[in-house]
XYZ file of C-alpha atoms in Angstrom:
709
model
C 0.000 0.000 0.000
C 1.435 3.386 -0.949
C 1.110 6.694 0.832
C -2.313 7.982 -0.147
C -4.752 10.513 1.193
C -7.753 8.965 2.929
C -10.903 9.884 4.706
C -11.881 7.837 7.736
C -14.534 6.137 5.609
C -12.379 5.517 2.527
C -9.676 3.896 4.642
C -12.086 1.023 5.298
C -12.173 0.371 1.554
C -8.497 -0.620 1.835
C -8.632 -2.433 5.189
C -11.170 -4.527 7.051
C -10.789 -3.152 10.557
C -8.835 -0.807 12.839
C -7.674 -2.084 16.190
C -5.875 0.149 18.699
C -3.073 -2.058 20.071
C -2.429 -2.790 23.722
C 0.906 -0.927 23.631
C -0.876 2.371 23.011
C -1.902 4.652 25.848
C -5.540 5.322 26.680
C -7.550 7.801 24.651
C -6.008 11.090 25.775
C -7.921 13.738 23.814
C -10.813 13.292 26.213
C -8.813 13.889 29.368
C -9.932 16.772 31.535
C -7.125 19.196 32.322
C -6.351 22.693 31.078
C -3.798 21.634 28.470
C -5.927 18.855 26.947
C -9.019 21.066 27.073
C -7.218 23.650 24.934
C -5.971 21.007 22.471
C -9.432 19.446 22.197
C -11.128 22.803 21.666
C -8.677 23.822 18.925
C -8.965 20.448 17.191
C -12.758 20.602 17.165
C -12.660 24.225 15.972
C -10.521 23.154 13.004
C -12.910 20.310 12.201
C -15.925 22.597 12.571
C -14.344 25.063 10.136
C -13.758 22.276 7.626
C -17.296 20.914 7.877
C -19.296 24.136 7.979
C -17.199 26.084 5.497
C -16.506 23.124 3.224
C -12.762 23.566 3.569
C -10.288 20.684 3.316
C -8.485 19.697 6.509
C -5.540 17.300 6.446
C -4.579 15.657 9.742
C -1.024 14.708 8.767
C 0.259 11.081 8.698
C -1.071 7.925 10.295
C 1.455 5.126 10.560
C 0.696 1.527 11.327
C 1.006 -2.120 10.539
C -1.455 -3.901 8.245
C -1.790 -7.654 8.447
C -4.640 -9.722 7.021
C -6.626 -6.565 6.432
C -6.328 -5.322 10.037
C -4.710 -1.913 10.654
C -2.871 -1.619 13.959
C -2.011 2.102 14.234
C 1.222 2.979 15.961
C 0.879 6.723 15.416
C -2.467 8.447 14.912
C -4.532 6.603 17.517
C -5.900 9.822 19.024
C -6.993 11.290 15.684
C -8.562 8.043 14.502
C -10.531 7.679 17.739
C -11.825 11.246 17.490
C -12.833 10.650 13.853
C -14.638 7.453 14.913
C -16.635 9.393 17.536
C -17.324 12.253 15.120
C -18.644 9.914 12.410
C -20.802 8.116 14.973
C -22.243 11.407 16.267
C -23.084 12.824 12.817
C -24.558 9.491 11.638
C -26.857 9.293 14.657
C -27.716 13.014 14.670
C -28.674 13.043 10.990
C -30.397 9.635 10.973
C -28.036 8.152 8.383
C -28.912 4.693 7.103
C -27.198 1.990 9.113
C -25.482 0.420 6.115
C -23.812 3.813 5.404
C -21.952 3.787 8.704
C -21.584 0.018 9.081
C -17.777 0.411 8.912
C -17.831 1.936 12.420
C -18.397 -1.580 13.756
C -14.876 -2.418 12.640
C -13.138 0.093 14.892
C -12.131 -1.260 18.306
C -9.640 -1.038 21.152
C -7.454 -3.932 22.212
C -6.178 -2.031 25.257
C -9.014 -3.274 27.493
C -12.018 -5.560 26.826
C -14.219 -2.860 28.385
C -13.108 -0.275 25.782
C -13.695 -2.744 22.958
C -17.168 -3.646 24.232
C -18.075 0.020 24.710
C -17.244 0.806 21.071
C -19.535 -2.018 19.887
C -22.415 -0.924 22.107
C -21.929 2.719 21.125
C -22.335 2.027 17.389
C -25.640 0.266 18.053
C -27.038 3.005 20.300
C -28.915 6.072 19.015
C -29.100 8.951 21.502
C -32.295 10.903 22.093
C -30.290 14.180 21.954
C -32.518 15.719 24.633
C -29.969 15.572 27.479
C -26.232 15.367 28.000
C -25.202 12.412 25.843
C -22.640 11.046 28.300
C -25.254 10.948 31.062
C -27.702 9.235 28.726
C -25.120 6.603 27.796
C -24.194 5.938 31.418
C -27.902 5.477 32.151
C -28.260 2.603 29.627
C -28.730 -0.948 30.887
C -25.746 -2.123 28.805
C -23.370 0.435 30.363
C -21.476 -1.574 32.955
C -20.599 -0.031 36.303
C -16.876 -0.762 36.026
C -16.725 1.246 32.810
C -16.849 4.390 34.936
C -13.187 3.710 35.796
C -11.963 2.943 32.271
C -9.876 5.998 31.243
C -10.502 5.428 27.518
C -14.271 5.237 27.972
C -14.212 8.284 30.264
C -12.237 10.151 27.604
C -14.663 9.113 24.852
C -17.624 10.359 26.886
C -15.952 13.734 27.384
C -15.210 14.003 23.655
C -18.774 13.030 22.691
C -20.148 15.834 24.882
C -17.618 18.266 23.400
C -18.647 17.251 19.857
C -22.301 17.673 20.759
C -21.651 21.126 22.208
C -19.736 22.138 19.081
C -21.937 20.592 16.377
C -25.266 20.027 18.133
C -26.978 22.851 16.229
C -25.381 22.083 12.840
C -26.923 20.044 10.047
C -25.998 18.363 6.756
C -22.522 17.466 7.962
C -22.438 13.839 6.828
C -21.449 14.687 3.276
C -18.860 17.181 4.484
C -16.927 14.579 6.504
C -15.032 13.846 3.293
C -13.271 17.201 3.757
C -11.274 15.686 6.647
C -8.395 13.595 5.367
C -5.060 12.156 6.467
C -2.149 10.296 4.926
C -1.638 6.670 5.745
C 1.662 4.845 5.429
C 2.360 1.264 6.567
C 5.562 0.962 8.610
C 6.815 -1.668 6.176
C 6.941 1.040 3.497
C 8.966 3.284 5.822
C 11.850 0.850 6.109
C 11.403 0.514 9.879
C 11.311 -2.737 11.752
C 8.296 -3.428 13.910
C 10.524 -3.647 16.994
C 12.105 -0.225 16.413
C 8.838 1.532 15.727
C 7.147 -0.092 18.668
C 9.967 1.133 20.921
C 9.542 4.612 19.487
C 5.846 4.664 20.318
C 5.549 2.519 23.434
C 6.419 5.264 25.906
C 2.860 6.516 25.980
C 3.994 10.134 26.375
C 1.622 12.795 25.088
C 2.876 15.482 22.780
C 4.375 18.402 24.645
C 2.681 21.779 24.583
C 5.550 23.019 22.443
C 4.945 20.318 19.825
C 1.253 21.206 19.700
C 2.152 24.881 19.557
C 4.653 24.432 16.733
C 2.173 22.485 14.629
C -0.550 25.074 15.121
C 1.820 27.984 14.490
C 2.936 26.465 11.203
C -0.688 25.899 10.234
C -1.515 29.472 11.166
C 1.116 30.821 8.771
C -0.351 28.728 5.963
C -3.606 30.629 6.414
C -2.035 33.866 5.163
C -2.285 34.946 1.575
C 0.173 33.293 -0.785
C 2.686 36.154 -0.789
C 2.877 36.378 2.994
C 3.009 32.596 3.389
C 6.055 32.500 1.119
C 7.741 35.276 3.080
C 7.529 33.298 6.307
C 7.909 29.789 4.908
C 11.287 29.504 6.655
C 9.597 29.410 10.077
C 9.054 25.664 9.790
C 12.722 24.953 9.095
C 13.950 27.386 11.747
C 11.746 25.816 14.410
C 13.400 22.442 13.824
C 16.939 23.479 12.909
C 18.317 26.984 13.456
C 16.452 27.905 16.624
C 16.669 24.439 18.103
C 20.439 24.387 17.542
C 20.737 27.848 19.092
C 18.755 26.887 22.201
C 20.205 23.395 22.593
C 23.063 24.460 24.936
C 20.386 25.771 27.317
C 18.140 22.689 27.195
C 16.482 21.485 30.375
C 17.071 18.330 32.364
C 14.846 16.381 29.989
C 17.323 17.139 27.168
C 14.761 19.083 25.120
C 14.394 22.811 24.507
C 10.591 23.018 24.629
C 10.252 25.034 27.840
C 13.176 27.280 26.975
C 11.702 28.060 23.569
C 8.277 28.852 24.996
C 9.667 31.155 27.695
C 11.613 33.181 25.165
C 8.582 33.180 22.860
C 6.561 34.698 25.701
C 9.285 37.289 26.290
C 9.223 38.432 22.651
C 5.442 38.338 22.477
C 5.070 40.308 25.702
C 7.363 42.976 24.258
C 4.952 43.305 21.334
C 1.963 43.420 23.689
C 3.610 46.198 25.694
C 4.487 48.148 22.569
C 0.980 47.852 21.136
C -0.809 48.480 24.437
C -2.738 45.223 24.372
C -3.152 42.811 27.321
C -0.872 39.810 27.216
C -2.210 36.261 27.241
C -0.856 33.291 29.193
C -2.260 30.730 26.765
C 0.444 30.492 24.059
C -2.058 29.434 21.386
C -4.346 32.386 22.028
C -1.332 34.688 22.267
C -0.026 33.462 18.907
C -3.400 34.001 17.225
C -3.774 37.416 18.814
C -0.363 38.731 17.710
C 0.591 36.688 14.658
C -2.732 35.487 13.254
C -4.098 36.716 9.940
C -6.763 38.842 11.658
C -4.154 41.094 13.267
C -3.364 44.006 10.906
C 0.171 44.136 12.368
C 0.743 40.402 11.962
C 3.426 40.781 9.304
C 5.490 43.217 11.366
C 4.977 41.118 14.488
C 6.132 37.967 12.711
C 9.176 39.786 11.382
C 10.087 40.946 14.884
C 9.548 37.446 16.288
C 11.718 35.895 13.593
C 14.445 38.490 14.007
C 14.356 38.106 17.809
C 15.215 34.421 17.438
C 17.555 34.794 14.457
C 19.706 37.413 16.198
C 21.044 34.790 18.654
C 22.108 32.327 15.965
C 25.625 31.817 14.679
C 27.779 33.053 17.574
C 28.871 32.103 21.097
C 26.170 33.629 23.307
C 27.978 32.982 26.605
C 31.150 34.624 25.318
C 29.135 37.596 24.062
C 27.623 38.307 27.468
C 30.952 37.784 29.199
C 32.416 40.417 26.908
C 29.890 43.142 27.787
C 28.781 42.453 31.365
C 30.599 42.059 34.683
C 29.297 41.022 38.086
C 31.516 41.220 41.186
C 34.105 43.907 40.540
C 34.611 46.686 38.044
C 36.120 45.625 34.709
C 37.202 48.262 32.223
C 35.210 47.999 28.991
C 32.350 46.115 30.650
C 29.117 47.005 32.445
C 28.376 45.695 35.911
C 24.858 44.256 36.268
C 24.933 43.360 39.981
C 24.159 39.666 39.639
C 26.146 36.476 39.235
C 24.456 35.302 36.029
C 25.723 37.428 33.130
C 23.889 35.517 30.393
C 20.485 37.139 30.791
C 19.259 35.421 27.617
C 19.708 32.050 29.325
C 18.124 33.479 32.452
C 15.118 34.493 30.359
C 14.870 30.979 28.890
C 15.027 29.539 32.411
C 12.763 31.910 34.335
C 10.594 34.139 32.143
C 6.940 34.044 33.151
C 7.592 32.267 36.455
C 7.052 33.846 39.852
C 8.980 33.654 43.092
C 6.438 34.466 45.757
C 4.784 37.699 44.650
C 7.692 38.731 42.435
C 8.691 37.849 38.894
C 11.719 35.562 38.687
C 12.691 37.482 35.547
C 11.816 41.062 36.559
C 10.848 43.964 34.326
C 14.293 45.494 34.833
C 15.905 42.482 33.130
C 13.177 42.485 30.486
C 14.245 46.011 29.506
C 17.947 45.134 29.652
C 17.496 42.036 27.485
C 15.347 44.000 25.045
C 18.203 46.509 24.712
C 20.553 43.651 23.822
C 18.059 42.236 21.292
C 17.719 45.647 19.610
C 21.493 45.821 19.272
C 21.816 42.294 17.883
C 19.068 43.002 15.347
C 20.983 46.118 14.217
C 24.623 45.109 14.588
C 25.416 46.337 11.120
C 24.411 49.873 12.141
C 25.695 50.117 15.736
C 29.403 49.802 16.482
C 30.255 47.480 19.379
C 32.022 50.232 21.355
C 29.010 52.509 20.991
C 26.759 49.688 22.127
C 28.815 49.102 25.278
C 28.472 52.767 26.208
C 24.771 52.829 25.374
C 23.940 49.645 27.267
C 25.652 51.283 30.246
C 23.294 54.249 29.925
C 20.317 51.872 29.744
C 21.624 50.015 32.804
C 21.933 53.296 34.721
C 18.411 54.340 33.793
C 16.880 50.965 34.621
C 18.462 50.708 38.055
C 17.469 54.288 38.923
C 13.876 54.180 37.665
C 12.330 51.731 40.117
C 9.227 53.859 40.576
C 8.831 54.365 36.822
C 9.169 50.716 35.748
C 5.594 49.505 36.007
C 3.374 47.198 33.960
C 0.288 46.983 36.113
C -3.027 48.231 34.779
C -3.268 51.993 34.474
C 0.351 52.379 35.549
C 1.727 50.484 32.563
C 4.796 52.486 31.565
C 6.431 49.759 29.480
C 5.540 51.187 26.019
C 7.453 54.397 26.784
C 10.319 52.550 28.473
C 10.776 50.207 25.502
C 10.667 53.107 23.041
C 13.279 55.046 25.014
C 15.480 51.954 25.317
C 15.390 51.453 21.554
C 16.230 55.121 20.900
C 19.256 54.974 23.197
C 20.639 51.789 21.626
C 20.092 52.863 18.013
C 20.882 56.590 18.255
C 22.792 57.113 21.483
C 20.550 60.052 22.398
C 18.798 60.580 25.721
C 14.994 60.679 25.223
C 12.935 63.484 26.712
C 9.735 61.461 27.178
C 7.988 60.223 30.303
C 9.607 56.782 30.467
C 12.718 56.543 32.588
C 13.396 58.711 35.633
C 13.677 62.355 34.570
C 16.453 63.210 37.020
C 18.572 60.240 35.926
C 18.083 61.089 32.243
C 19.369 64.577 32.982
C 22.402 63.062 34.685
C 23.072 60.762 31.709
C 22.928 63.711 29.316
C 25.295 65.659 31.576
C 27.736 62.722 31.513
C 27.654 62.628 27.701
C 28.391 66.365 27.559
C 31.112 66.075 30.222
C 32.893 63.266 28.397
C 33.199 65.425 25.268
C 35.951 67.367 27.046
C 36.986 64.762 29.631
C 37.377 61.584 27.607
C 40.558 60.722 29.533
C 38.433 60.512 32.703
C 35.915 58.061 31.227
C 37.258 54.995 33.017
C 37.180 56.772 36.384
C 33.574 57.811 35.743
C 32.508 54.306 34.753
C 34.343 52.844 37.736
C 32.412 55.169 40.041
C 29.114 54.323 38.318
C 29.654 50.618 38.963
C 30.030 51.075 42.721
C 27.791 48.629 44.571
C 25.972 51.461 46.391
C 25.459 53.775 43.409
C 24.022 51.583 40.637
C 25.039 54.101 37.978
C 23.818 57.252 39.746
C 26.719 59.534 40.751
C 24.612 62.545 41.810
C 25.842 62.339 45.395
C 29.423 62.983 44.237
C 28.713 65.025 41.111
C 30.670 65.585 37.911
C 32.114 68.779 39.400
C 33.954 66.764 42.067
C 36.159 64.532 39.931
C 38.895 64.576 42.595
C 36.499 62.690 44.877
C 35.627 59.874 42.439
C 38.278 57.448 43.664
C 37.968 58.669 47.268
C 34.282 57.776 47.308
C 35.033 54.187 46.304
C 37.715 53.963 48.976
C 35.483 55.511 51.649
C 32.963 52.687 51.643
C 35.651 50.041 51.878
C 35.835 51.061 55.549
C 33.615 50.211 58.506
C 30.219 51.814 57.829
C 29.820 52.934 61.430
C 33.092 54.795 61.150
C 31.963 56.367 57.863
C 28.702 57.567 59.413
C 30.467 59.110 62.415
C 33.064 60.840 60.220
C 30.293 62.269 58.040
C 28.423 63.555 61.104
C 31.644 65.134 62.327
C 31.693 67.114 59.069
C 28.027 68.028 59.023
C 24.414 66.884 58.983
C 24.148 64.339 56.163
C 20.721 63.017 57.238
C 17.633 63.093 55.053
C 14.023 63.701 56.001
C 11.666 61.014 54.723
C 8.094 62.072 55.387
C 7.656 62.318 59.172
C 10.968 60.649 60.068
C 14.627 60.979 59.135
C 17.437 58.586 58.271
C 21.142 57.946 58.746
C 23.339 55.198 57.287
C 23.871 51.867 59.040
C 25.831 48.686 58.431
C 23.005 47.758 56.073
C 23.793 48.604 52.404
C 20.160 49.428 51.653
C 20.207 52.462 53.965
C 23.198 53.915 52.130
C 21.629 53.152 48.754
C 18.624 55.223 49.848
C 20.745 58.101 51.127
C 23.064 58.214 48.113
C 20.264 58.502 45.544
C 18.117 61.624 45.043
C 14.374 61.143 45.369
C 11.241 63.252 45.344
C 10.286 61.653 48.654
C 13.509 62.762 50.332
C 14.681 66.249 51.219
C 18.106 67.708 51.965
C 19.900 65.454 49.444
C 21.800 68.287 47.756
C 22.223 70.613 50.725
C 23.094 68.021 53.356
C 24.064 64.590 52.059
C 25.981 65.625 48.946
C 27.562 68.672 50.567
C 28.667 66.771 53.685
C 29.989 63.807 51.701
C 32.134 65.957 49.441
C 33.346 68.013 52.393
C 34.562 64.823 54.062
C 36.168 63.429 50.892
C 37.878 66.726 50.081
C 39.395 66.883 53.573
C 40.986 63.440 53.255
C 44.357 62.960 51.612
C 44.149 59.253 52.359
C 40.898 57.408 52.895
C 41.417 54.810 55.597
C 40.176 54.031 59.092
C 43.029 55.891 60.768
C 42.197 59.148 59.014
C 38.460 58.723 59.573
C 39.060 58.118 63.273
C 41.256 61.218 63.413
C 38.441 63.363 62.022
C 36.083 61.915 64.657
C 38.564 62.510 67.493
C 39.241 66.070 66.376
C 35.520 66.765 66.329
C 34.904 65.366 69.821
C 37.970 66.990 71.376
C 37.500 70.415 69.840
C 36.298 72.794 72.561
C 34.362 74.707 69.910
C 32.269 71.690 68.995
C 28.686 72.290 70.007
C 26.963 69.551 71.943
C 24.086 69.326 69.496
C 22.498 66.041 68.459
C 25.389 65.284 66.054
C 27.891 65.392 68.925
C 25.971 62.718 70.811
C 25.504 60.474 67.753
C 29.233 60.624 67.061
C 30.238 60.000 70.686
C 27.617 57.428 71.673
C 27.438 55.767 68.292
C 27.352 52.231 69.674
C 23.895 52.866 71.140
C 22.456 55.750 69.161
C 23.335 54.680 65.621
C 20.794 52.152 64.395
C 21.990 48.788 63.132
C 18.942 48.120 60.943
C 17.014 50.701 58.922
C 18.574 53.905 60.271
C 15.224 55.668 60.852
C 14.572 58.130 63.686
C 11.616 60.125 64.923
C 12.079 63.528 66.600
C 9.339 65.106 68.679
C 8.331 68.679 67.954
C 9.833 70.061 71.172
C 13.420 69.795 69.865
C 16.266 67.766 68.361
C 17.192 66.147 71.676
C 13.845 64.374 72.023
C 14.462 61.577 69.524
C 13.454 57.930 69.178
C 15.525 55.296 67.414
C 12.973 53.351 65.365
C 13.005 49.592 65.165
C 10.986 49.500 61.923
C 10.689 51.628 58.791
C 7.074 52.641 59.038
C 5.688 52.468 62.573
C 6.272 54.056 65.966
C 4.630 51.119 67.692
C 7.245 48.563 68.650
C 10.803 48.721 69.966
C 11.529 52.420 69.608
C 14.074 53.726 72.118
C 14.825 57.251 73.300
C 18.433 57.610 72.120
C 19.586 59.508 75.225
C 17.932 57.109 77.653
C 19.513 54.247 75.720
C 22.975 55.865 75.938
C 22.521 56.534 79.668
C 21.417 52.940 80.228
C 24.680 51.584 78.795
C 26.760 54.282 80.542
C 25.254 53.050 83.824
C 26.571 49.575 82.943
C 23.022 48.319 82.485
C 22.365 48.534 86.223
C 18.750 49.538 85.601
C 15.986 48.340 83.339
C 14.654 49.991 80.224
C 10.966 50.486 79.628
C 9.169 47.749 77.745
C 9.645 49.776 74.522
C 7.280 51.880 72.377
C 6.644 55.099 74.285
C 7.810 53.400 77.469
C 11.198 53.168 75.807
C 11.581 56.819 76.790
C 12.187 55.706 80.353
C 14.980 54.270 82.453
C 13.415 52.218 85.246
C 15.348 53.133 88.413
C 13.016 50.884 90.385
C 9.554 49.385 90.064
C 8.071 52.734 91.035
C 10.614 55.242 89.618
C 11.152 56.003 85.929
C 13.486 58.544 84.327
C 12.472 60.234 81.068
C 14.497 62.538 78.802
C 12.930 65.405 76.880
C 14.453 68.206 74.827
C 15.701 70.373 77.718
C 15.289 68.276 80.848
C 15.170 64.898 82.509
C 11.994 64.054 84.421
C 11.752 61.562 87.262
C 8.323 59.921 87.546
C 6.956 57.998 90.529
C 4.211 55.401 90.474
C 1.616 56.460 93.058
C -1.455 54.242 93.183
C -0.861 53.056 89.586
C -0.586 56.629 88.323
C 2.774 58.004 87.155
C 3.300 61.449 88.631
C 6.242 63.878 88.303
C 8.516 63.491 91.290
C 11.362 65.780 90.185
C 12.647 67.639 87.106
C 16.312 68.107 86.154
C 16.758 71.022 83.695
C 19.735 70.413 81.426
C 22.297 73.228 81.215
C 21.749 74.899 77.821
C 22.505 78.106 75.979
C 20.327 79.191 73.077
C 18.775 75.746 73.089
C 22.127 73.905 72.828
C 23.502 71.745 75.633
C 26.505 73.187 77.427
C 27.104 69.929 79.284
C 27.210 66.373 77.967
C 23.721 65.440 79.140
C 24.496 61.733 79.308
C 27.558 62.129 81.582
C 25.839 64.931 83.477
C 22.796 62.817 84.323
C 24.903 59.802 85.134
C 26.824 61.811 87.735
C 23.614 63.315 89.105
C 22.032 59.906 89.593
C 25.091 58.730 91.501
C 25.020 61.801 93.739
C 21.324 61.219 94.412
C 22.112 57.639 95.417
C 20.433 55.862 92.530
């Protein structure tokens, strides 16, 4: 028998019967899960289109062994079973003469006797079509109870109901069934031994979603007009060869590239959705139809972008490419630091895109923009010199890492169309956009750097080295282009103990920043310094306090090391002209006053000396300690107890009934009288013009000793 095109009916003119062999898995197209539901719906839609619109539909090849007129299919079982059920449904629905569908009696399953018996009973039964067919069948006297557990029968019942739902209101379909064809080829004609082919098909594994997707995508392209179909005819070959070869080094544990391909497909498709302001779609089949189907007026451009986005990675060493442009741990001249171990963000996309880690994306929007910038370059390598690209990707990196509030893709705050457009402009033209995408302040800084380098090209490496500092993430506003002499000093400064850095800065001036109703200093925690070293609309005193104090410190240092920082601190504390304002106390009693977590403080309205060290970022409820009470507590060698915390943290418990509080200009001793705290005594602190003239911590310590506490 040669390879010929058959209908389900005409095949029985060549053979006597079809028997699904025992090695085949159960009927899977009737399973009930999301993936199979989508496959079943698409398959029935294609059949419906062929029947109602009288369009030919070819279901590819069916392979099998024919012996004594019996066909034992080894590939095509699912399609043949669906065609059997479809022919049965239409024959019964349209009251076709029994001799016209007699061939259905010669289709059976050898997998289980129950499946075989069900097929025989089904052909003889004519539904009433006035209720759910599966329920009607299960209500028949011949439907055996144990059949409820037969997966093939369960699958057939699901498919019958799906066919009824799809075609129940259609008519005159019997003659149109000839539009559905397939090719049949005996395995003997393929040159394969039975043993080999059986091994190939005995695993019982369903097609992967990628395999279904690829087949449908190829069929979708064939639906275009002839000219467009020719233009994209290479998709089929590239799926199987070029793109598979490109992705193969990044294959998963199962040694296939299906998941990796689909994740990158989603990345590219989401880019198009962002650019065209249309909601994305998690179902890859619906997404493909929406973006690349013939009904989309931009389908041709979208397909071209998709093709180019895969093609651009072919033909070169991708790992080596990323290693040549990105760095992770330390600064490398000619490279751009991206603050993560994995430099190959293309592989990271193939591994993680679309997956979540808790409430966050495993492949965040920041990396989506960075990878898009790389794709734009690779698609235009003939027009963008590599050296220009390295500088431009640095600009994009700086903008991404300093536009956290601007990078959004949620509902009405979707800023991705503007961000993608600005990214493309930077990579292709090297100009800084003026739109509303990336952070306006950072774009101004990037333009200033471009202008500065026109006359300071010899200082480029020093600038880039500063940009790559682990606390700056590309934003150098806290140092400023006008302080080039401090570039290297800044990097050296934060190689020292952070507590020492904070004290030295306070010795030079007030570098704190107000954040809403509280204020902040740096701690051992990098995140506090990252906040302080970056300008923000939510923070005040960045220019006047933080930047000015930082540069004053750096300019005063000829050598940036712990010895010189300690000398600045000692000079400040020992200078008789140093005022005993709040900075004096924070420098001197740093071990208790300087926070070791978030660096947030709250100051009451009565003055700078009435300050709480906050335990959290946002709330005053919790372990918030009065900084002067805390310092006094440790100066008294922890002889007394502190209050429980919160507002009670203002107090030093001298006994169960005596508590000492510290306010802006005085200490207050409270006594518990009948469960009511009443003022027992006040101790005004020596001050002049609102500034302490005595070290209030030492002063109160001595007073407590004299009073016998």
